[in-house]
Amino acid sequence: MDYRISDAYAGPRSEDYLPASAATAVKVVIVGGFGVGKTTLVGSVSEIRPLTTEETMTQAGVGVDDLAGVEEKTETTVAMDFGRISINERLVLYLFGTPGQQRFWFLWNGLFEGALGAVVLVDTRRLEVSYEVVGHLEERSVPFVVAINTFPGAPSYPMRDLRSAMDLPDEVPMVECDARDRGSCRDTLMALMRYLHSLTTAPPERQ
Amino acid sequence: MSEAGQCWEPGSPERLFALSEDGGPARYKGPLDLVTLIVTRSVPDSGLQPEQAAVLRMCDYPLSVAEISAYLSLPVSALLVLLNDLVAQEHVEARPPVPAAALPDIQLLEAVMHGLQNL
Ligand SMILES: Nc1nc2c(ncn2[C@@H]2O[C@H](COP(=O)(O)OP(=O)(O)O)[C@@H](O)[C@H]2O)c(=O)[nH]1
Ligand SMILES: [Mg+2]
């Protein structure tokens, strides 16, 4: 592996540092298809301009190279935008925007592990993208809310119809969200926190 | 920034760090997460790789693993190799995220909601 490192590292601007008192962090993951507004949402609420982190994924190939006796491996580099909100002097919230239609996001080690929860951002013109995302989150027991990002010209369905189309349980909150609007994004994150709060105070009955 | 009295205190130090044998706080050396905060604890010496020296220069104030990866343009797994060395040699302190739990702590959620309201 050969990563080019220049002598001048572009570190953070002085205003992009956390205070020395920052003791611990929590994370929330924003999931949704390409172009649904994840980076826009992160940028709307983040105190730093969104940054990009990347990871190299190695997946075992299907075939086996008999001659060399080694299994084929494919390497994919995936990038993810993220932002940051200082909650108070000690606590920091990070928001990661990940395209959910690609299976390997869920292989990114530890991305969802320890996350408070997720926001599934949905474009009603491409509802099918969110089916898989919702399935993955449910499989991993990651609590989530669904945020409908209404684009101009997008079909407008009653929430009730969207809920049944996405096969969402009644208790999963659904909100509308304009990813360009800070207040709207904040309300979406608040909806997630209130939902998590309700799960903590009154765990749903198991049948 | 935030009002006094509403700050969530993320546990006493012993919740974050195990105590070492002599009773002093032992530095956290567990696995690093994307949102583990890294803080420099020593000056760069000549034995370090240039990327590791860059981490020490960058982390006078806390930065998450994700932020360091972004600023150095290093894939997370490559950065973790460098950081694990720095943590082991106590060149940096690692401040772990709130531990994963089936359900998050009420006080933590209330602190986050309070912080979001200030946005
Ligand atoms: N009209 C409208 N456009 C949006 C909204 N959110 C994002 N966009 C636009 O949609 C495009 C894709 O957004 P982006 O955040 O890059 O999507 P990502 O691929 O999910 O990160 C950008 O040009 C945004 O300006 C929204 O709520 N309403
Ligand atoms: Mg994006």
Short mmCIF file of C-alpha atoms and ligand atoms in Angstrom, two decimals:
data_model
loop_
_atom_site.label_atom_id
_atom_site.label_comp_id
_atom_site.label_asym_id
_atom_site.label_seq_id
_atom_site.Cartn_x
_atom_site.Cartn_y
_atom_site.Cartn_z
CA MET A 1 0.00 0.00 0.00
CA ASP A 2 1.37 3.35 -0.98
CA TYR A 3 -0.34 6.42 0.36
CA ARG A 4 1.09 9.72 -0.75
CA ILE A 5 1.82 11.88 2.24
CA SER A 6 2.97 15.41 1.60
CA ASP A 7 5.21 17.29 4.01
CA ALA A 8 2.58 19.89 4.68
CA TYR A 9 -0.35 18.16 6.31
CA ALA A 10 -3.50 20.16 6.05
CA GLY A 11 -4.71 19.90 9.61
CA PRO A 12 -7.85 21.52 10.93
CA ARG A 13 -8.27 25.28 10.99
CA SER A 14 -7.94 26.60 14.53
CA GLU A 15 -11.70 27.17 14.75
CA ASP A 16 -12.33 23.53 13.81
CA TYR A 17 -10.76 22.12 16.98
CA LEU A 18 -12.75 20.76 19.88
CA PRO A 19 -12.14 22.19 23.35
CA ALA A 20 -9.57 20.32 25.47
CA SER A 21 -12.48 19.30 27.72
CA ALA A 22 -14.10 17.14 25.01
CA ALA A 23 -14.22 13.79 26.76
CA THR A 24 -16.34 11.48 24.68
CA ALA A 25 -18.38 11.19 21.51
CA VAL A 26 -21.53 9.59 20.17
CA LYS A 27 -22.51 8.97 16.56
CA VAL A 28 -25.59 8.94 14.40
CA VAL A 29 -25.63 7.49 10.89
CA ILE A 30 -27.55 9.09 8.01
CA VAL A 31 -28.42 6.41 5.46
CA GLY A 32 -29.98 6.74 2.04
CA GLY A 33 -29.50 6.34 -1.67
CA PHE A 34 -27.19 8.39 -3.89
CA GLY A 35 -28.30 12.02 -4.21
CA VAL A 36 -30.94 11.85 -1.51
CA GLY A 37 -29.37 14.71 0.47
CA LYS A 38 -27.15 13.03 3.09
CA THR A 39 -24.17 15.35 2.62
CA THR A 40 -26.53 18.34 2.47
CA LEU A 41 -28.13 17.30 5.77
CA VAL A 42 -24.75 16.79 7.45
CA GLY A 43 -23.56 20.19 6.16
CA SER A 44 -26.73 21.93 7.37
CA VAL A 45 -26.16 21.07 11.02
CA SER A 46 -22.40 20.50 11.25
CA GLU A 47 -20.16 23.04 12.99
CA ILE A 48 -17.29 22.08 10.66
CA ARG A 49 -17.53 21.86 6.89
CA PRO A 50 -18.28 18.19 6.08
CA LEU A 51 -15.14 16.07 5.87
CA THR A 52 -14.56 12.83 4.01
CA THR A 53 -13.08 9.70 5.46
CA GLU A 54 -12.41 6.57 3.47
CA GLU A 55 -11.84 2.90 3.98
CA THR A 56 -10.51 0.11 1.84
CA MET A 57 -12.77 -2.91 1.78
CA THR A 58 -11.41 -6.30 0.85
CA GLN A 59 -13.91 -8.89 -0.18
CA ALA A 60 -13.10 -12.46 -1.00
CA GLY A 61 -13.75 -13.10 -4.68
CA VAL A 62 -16.04 -15.81 -5.96
CA GLY A 63 -13.49 -17.79 -7.89
CA VAL A 64 -10.33 -19.47 -6.64
CA ASP A 65 -7.12 -19.09 -8.62
CA ASP A 66 -6.04 -22.73 -8.88
CA LEU A 67 -2.61 -21.99 -10.34
CA ALA A 68 -1.48 -19.59 -7.65
CA GLY A 69 -3.51 -21.28 -4.99
CA VAL A 70 -4.78 -17.95 -3.68
CA GLU A 71 -8.28 -16.73 -3.41
CA GLU A 72 -9.16 -13.73 -5.53
CA LYS A 73 -9.82 -10.61 -3.57
CA THR A 74 -11.39 -7.39 -4.70
CA GLU A 75 -10.46 -4.09 -3.09
CA THR A 76 -12.94 -1.25 -3.07
CA THR A 77 -12.37 2.17 -1.58
CA VAL A 78 -15.48 3.68 -0.11
CA ALA A 79 -15.76 7.26 1.08
CA MET A 80 -18.12 8.70 3.63
CA ASP A 81 -18.94 12.31 4.51
CA PHE A 82 -19.31 13.33 8.11
CA GLY A 83 -19.85 16.35 10.31
CA ARG A 84 -19.78 17.29 13.95
CA ILE A 85 -22.00 18.99 16.56
CA SER A 86 -20.59 19.91 19.99
CA ILE A 87 -23.35 19.06 22.45
CA ASN A 88 -21.60 20.58 25.44
CA GLU A 89 -18.04 21.03 26.71
CA ARG A 90 -17.62 17.30 27.22
CA LEU A 91 -19.83 15.58 24.68
CA VAL A 92 -19.60 15.59 20.85
CA LEU A 93 -22.05 14.20 18.30
CA TYR A 94 -20.73 12.97 14.93
CA LEU A 95 -23.01 12.45 11.93
CA PHE A 96 -21.93 10.03 9.20
CA GLY A 97 -23.63 10.01 5.80
CA THR A 98 -23.47 6.59 4.15
CA PRO A 99 -25.03 5.40 0.89
CA GLY A 100 -27.14 2.52 2.08
CA GLN A 101 -27.79 0.69 -1.15
CA GLN A 102 -24.31 -0.77 -1.17
CA ARG A 103 -24.05 -3.84 0.97
CA PHE A 104 -20.52 -3.17 2.14
CA TRP A 105 -21.49 -0.13 4.17
CA PHE A 106 -22.78 -2.59 6.65
CA LEU A 107 -19.41 -4.34 6.61
CA TRP A 108 -17.58 -1.13 7.54
CA ASN A 109 -16.31 -2.34 10.86
CA GLY A 110 -17.82 -0.57 13.78
CA LEU A 111 -19.70 2.09 11.82
CA PHE A 112 -23.05 1.06 13.23
CA GLU A 113 -21.62 -0.46 16.37
CA GLY A 114 -22.27 1.90 19.25
CA ALA A 115 -24.24 4.33 17.05
CA LEU A 116 -27.14 5.89 18.93
CA GLY A 117 -29.34 5.35 15.91
CA ALA A 118 -29.87 6.19 12.26
CA VAL A 119 -31.87 8.53 10.05
CA VAL A 120 -33.09 6.88 6.84
CA LEU A 121 -33.35 9.67 4.29
CA VAL A 122 -35.88 8.85 1.57
CA ASP A 123 -36.54 10.32 -1.86
CA THR A 124 -40.11 9.38 -2.83
CA ARG A 125 -39.01 9.09 -6.47
CA ARG A 126 -36.80 6.16 -5.53
CA LEU A 127 -38.56 4.50 -2.68
CA GLU A 128 -37.17 1.08 -3.52
CA VAL A 129 -33.66 2.12 -2.36
CA SER A 130 -34.92 2.45 1.19
CA TYR A 131 -36.39 -1.06 1.42
CA GLU A 132 -32.96 -2.64 1.63
CA VAL A 133 -31.66 0.01 4.03
CA VAL A 134 -34.56 -0.52 6.42
CA GLY A 135 -34.03 -4.28 6.26
CA HIS A 136 -30.35 -3.96 7.15
CA LEU A 137 -31.02 -1.66 10.08
CA GLU A 138 -33.73 -3.94 11.45
CA GLU A 139 -31.41 -6.93 11.10
CA ARG A 140 -28.79 -5.12 13.15
CA SER A 141 -31.27 -3.77 15.69
CA VAL A 142 -30.20 -0.18 14.95
CA PRO A 143 -33.11 2.10 15.93
CA PHE A 144 -34.01 4.58 13.19
CA VAL A 145 -36.45 7.25 12.06
CA VAL A 146 -37.48 7.81 8.44
CA ALA A 147 -37.12 11.31 6.98
CA ILE A 148 -38.87 12.10 3.70
CA ASN A 149 -36.83 14.63 1.72
CA THR A 150 -39.31 16.26 -0.63
CA PHE A 151 -37.73 17.29 -3.93
CA PRO A 152 -39.57 19.57 -6.35
CA GLY A 153 -41.64 17.45 -8.72
CA ALA A 154 -41.43 14.39 -6.50
CA PRO A 155 -44.70 12.58 -6.02
CA SER A 156 -46.30 13.39 -2.69
CA TYR A 157 -47.86 10.42 -0.92
CA PRO A 158 -49.70 10.39 2.39
CA MET A 159 -47.34 9.26 5.17
CA ARG A 160 -49.69 6.35 5.84
CA ASP A 161 -49.16 5.05 2.29
CA LEU A 162 -45.38 5.48 2.52
CA ARG A 163 -45.38 3.60 5.80
CA SER A 164 -47.19 0.64 4.34
CA ALA A 165 -45.13 0.75 1.11
CA MET A 166 -41.97 0.59 3.23
CA ASP A 167 -43.55 -1.94 5.60
CA LEU A 168 -42.58 0.20 8.59
CA PRO A 169 -43.82 -0.68 12.07
CA ASP A 170 -46.24 1.88 13.53
CA GLU A 171 -43.82 3.01 16.22
CA VAL A 172 -41.05 4.06 13.80
CA PRO A 173 -41.38 7.86 13.46
CA MET A 174 -41.70 9.38 9.99
CA VAL A 175 -40.95 13.06 9.42
CA GLU A 176 -40.57 15.41 6.47
CA CYS A 177 -37.15 16.96 6.10
CA ASP A 178 -35.64 19.59 3.85
CA ALA A 179 -31.97 18.67 4.01
CA ARG A 180 -30.97 22.25 3.06
CA ASP A 181 -32.72 23.72 6.08
CA ARG A 182 -30.85 23.67 9.40
CA GLY A 183 -34.02 23.83 11.50
CA SER A 184 -35.62 21.01 9.56
CA CYS A 185 -32.51 18.82 9.97
CA ARG A 186 -32.33 19.63 13.67
CA ASP A 187 -36.00 18.62 14.05
CA THR A 188 -35.25 15.32 12.28
CA LEU A 189 -32.41 14.58 14.71
CA MET A 190 -34.68 15.58 17.60
CA ALA A 191 -37.30 13.12 16.33
CA LEU A 192 -34.64 10.38 16.48
CA MET A 193 -33.62 11.37 20.02
CA ARG A 194 -37.24 11.48 21.21
CA TYR A 195 -37.82 8.06 19.68
CA LEU A 196 -34.72 6.66 21.41
CA HIS A 197 -35.91 8.28 24.62
CA SER A 198 -39.32 6.59 24.30
CA LEU A 199 -37.63 3.22 23.67
CA THR A 200 -35.51 3.68 26.78
CA THR A 201 -38.33 4.73 29.06
CA ALA A 202 -40.97 2.31 27.75
CA PRO A 203 -39.47 -0.67 25.96
CA PRO A 204 -42.04 -2.10 23.53
CA GLU A 205 -43.91 -5.17 24.69
CA ARG A 206 -42.77 -8.40 23.12
CA GLN A 207 -45.57 -10.71 22.11
CA MET B 1 -21.94 27.36 24.62
CA SER B 2 -24.12 25.17 26.80
CA GLU B 3 -25.72 26.04 30.12
CA ALA B 4 -24.10 24.87 33.30
CA GLY B 5 -26.07 22.20 35.10
CA GLN B 6 -27.33 20.73 31.86
CA CYS B 7 -23.97 19.24 30.95
CA TRP B 8 -23.99 15.53 30.74
CA GLU B 9 -21.07 14.20 32.73
CA PRO B 10 -20.03 11.11 30.80
CA GLY B 11 -19.17 9.08 33.83
CA SER B 12 -16.49 9.47 36.40
CA PRO B 13 -12.94 8.82 35.17
CA GLU B 14 -13.10 5.23 36.33
CA ARG B 15 -15.96 4.64 33.94
CA LEU B 16 -13.71 5.61 31.08
CA PHE B 17 -10.39 4.29 32.29
CA ALA B 18 -9.58 1.19 34.25
CA LEU B 19 -7.41 1.83 37.26
CA SER B 20 -3.81 0.65 37.01
CA GLU B 21 -2.15 -1.36 39.75
CA ASP B 22 -0.68 1.65 41.55
CA GLY B 23 -4.12 3.22 41.69
CA GLY B 24 -3.46 5.89 39.06
CA PRO B 25 -5.64 6.06 35.98
CA ALA B 26 -4.57 3.57 33.34
CA ARG B 27 -4.82 4.93 29.83
CA TYR B 28 -7.53 3.39 27.70
CA LYS B 29 -5.94 0.92 25.30
CA GLY B 30 -8.98 -0.85 23.93
CA PRO B 31 -10.06 -0.89 20.29
CA LEU B 32 -10.35 2.47 18.56
CA ASP B 33 -13.65 3.61 17.05
CA LEU B 34 -14.25 6.16 14.27
CA VAL B 35 -15.30 8.60 16.99
CA THR B 36 -12.64 7.83 19.60
CA LEU B 37 -11.07 11.19 20.48
CA ILE B 38 -7.28 11.35 20.23
CA VAL B 39 -5.20 13.83 22.25
CA THR B 40 -1.42 14.26 22.08
CA ARG B 41 0.51 13.45 25.25
CA SER B 42 4.15 13.79 24.08
CA VAL B 43 6.31 15.73 21.66
CA PRO B 44 7.16 14.05 18.33
CA ASP B 45 10.53 12.31 18.43
CA SER B 46 12.75 11.20 15.58
CA GLY B 47 11.74 7.55 15.94
CA LEU B 48 8.25 8.22 14.64
CA GLN B 49 6.96 7.82 11.12
CA PRO B 50 6.09 11.16 9.44
CA GLU B 51 2.37 10.38 9.57
CA GLN B 52 2.62 9.60 13.28
CA ALA B 53 4.47 12.87 13.91
CA ALA B 54 1.71 14.62 11.97
CA VAL B 55 -0.89 13.06 14.26
CA LEU B 56 0.98 14.34 17.32
CA ARG B 57 1.18 17.85 15.86
CA MET B 58 -2.50 17.79 14.90
CA CYS B 59 -3.94 16.51 18.16
CA ASP B 60 -2.92 19.15 20.71
CA TYR B 61 -6.66 19.43 21.08
CA PRO B 62 -8.95 16.40 20.75
CA LEU B 63 -9.80 15.13 17.26
CA SER B 64 -11.77 12.02 16.34
CA VAL B 65 -10.19 9.16 14.41
CA ALA B 66 -12.51 10.08 11.51
CA GLU B 67 -11.26 13.68 11.46
CA ILE B 68 -7.60 12.65 11.55
CA SER B 69 -8.26 10.23 8.70
CA ALA B 70 -9.87 13.04 6.69
CA TYR B 71 -7.09 15.57 7.32
CA LEU B 72 -4.31 13.07 6.54
CA SER B 73 -6.23 11.50 3.61
CA LEU B 74 -5.49 8.09 5.08
CA PRO B 75 -7.94 5.19 4.94
CA VAL B 76 -9.24 4.43 8.41
CA SER B 77 -7.62 1.00 8.69
CA ALA B 78 -4.19 2.40 7.69
CA LEU B 79 -4.55 5.18 10.25
CA LEU B 80 -5.59 2.72 12.98
CA VAL B 81 -2.28 0.86 12.57
CA LEU B 82 -0.41 4.12 13.25
CA LEU B 83 -2.70 5.14 16.10
CA ASN B 84 -2.55 1.79 17.88
CA ASP B 85 1.25 2.22 18.13
CA LEU B 86 0.90 5.77 19.41
CA VAL B 87 -1.64 4.67 22.03
CA ALA B 88 0.49 1.70 23.12
CA GLN B 89 3.52 3.97 23.56
CA GLU B 90 1.39 6.57 25.35
CA HIS B 91 2.27 9.25 22.81
CA VAL B 92 -1.46 9.93 22.61
CA GLU B 93 -4.44 9.50 24.88
CA ALA B 94 -7.53 7.81 23.46
CA ARG B 95 -10.89 8.93 24.83
CA PRO B 96 -13.36 6.18 23.94
CA PRO B 97 -16.93 6.89 22.82
CA VAL B 98 -19.92 6.30 25.03
CA PRO B 99 -19.98 2.51 25.37
CA ALA B 100 -22.41 0.65 23.13
CA ALA B 101 -25.50 -0.42 24.98
CA ALA B 102 -28.74 -2.00 23.90
CA LEU B 103 -30.47 1.23 24.81
CA PRO B 104 -28.79 4.58 25.36
CA ASP B 105 -28.74 6.27 28.70
CA ILE B 106 -31.64 8.70 29.38
CA GLN B 107 -29.34 11.45 30.65
CA LEU B 108 -27.20 11.12 27.56
CA LEU B 109 -30.24 11.50 25.29
CA GLU B 110 -31.46 14.48 27.26
CA ALA B 111 -28.05 16.12 26.95
CA VAL B 112 -28.05 15.54 23.18
CA MET B 113 -31.58 16.96 22.86
CA HIS B 114 -30.57 19.99 24.87
CA GLY B 115 -27.53 20.49 22.66
CA LEU B 116 -29.60 20.15 19.48
CA GLN B 117 -32.10 22.73 20.73
CA ASN B 118 -29.24 25.24 20.84
CA LEU B 119 -28.48 24.72 17.15
N1 LIG C 1 -34.90 20.58 -3.50
C1 LIG C 1 -34.09 19.96 -2.65
N2 LIG C 1 -32.87 19.63 -3.07
C2 LIG C 1 -32.04 18.98 -2.21
C3 LIG C 1 -32.45 18.65 -0.91
N3 LIG C 1 -31.47 17.98 -0.30
C4 LIG C 1 -30.45 17.92 -1.18
N4 LIG C 1 -30.78 18.52 -2.35
C5 LIG C 1 -29.93 18.62 -3.52
O1 LIG C 1 -29.74 17.31 -4.03
C6 LIG C 1 -28.41 17.13 -4.49
C7 LIG C 1 -27.76 15.90 -3.87
O2 LIG C 1 -27.58 16.12 -2.49
P1 LIG C 1 -26.39 15.44 -1.65
O3 LIG C 1 -26.49 15.97 -0.26
O4 LIG C 1 -25.09 15.59 -2.33
O5 LIG C 1 -26.82 13.91 -1.68
P2 LIG C 1 -26.05 12.60 -1.11
O6 LIG C 1 -25.56 11.86 -2.30
O7 LIG C 1 -27.12 11.83 -0.40
O8 LIG C 1 -24.96 13.05 -0.20
C8 LIG C 1 -27.67 18.43 -4.19
O9 LIG C 1 -27.62 19.18 -5.37
C9 LIG C 1 -28.54 19.11 -3.16
O10 LIG C 1 -28.45 20.50 -3.25
C10 LIG C 1 -33.79 19.04 -0.50
O11 LIG C 1 -34.21 18.80 0.64
N5 LIG C 1 -34.54 19.67 -1.41
MG MG C 2 -22.92 12.61 -0.33
#
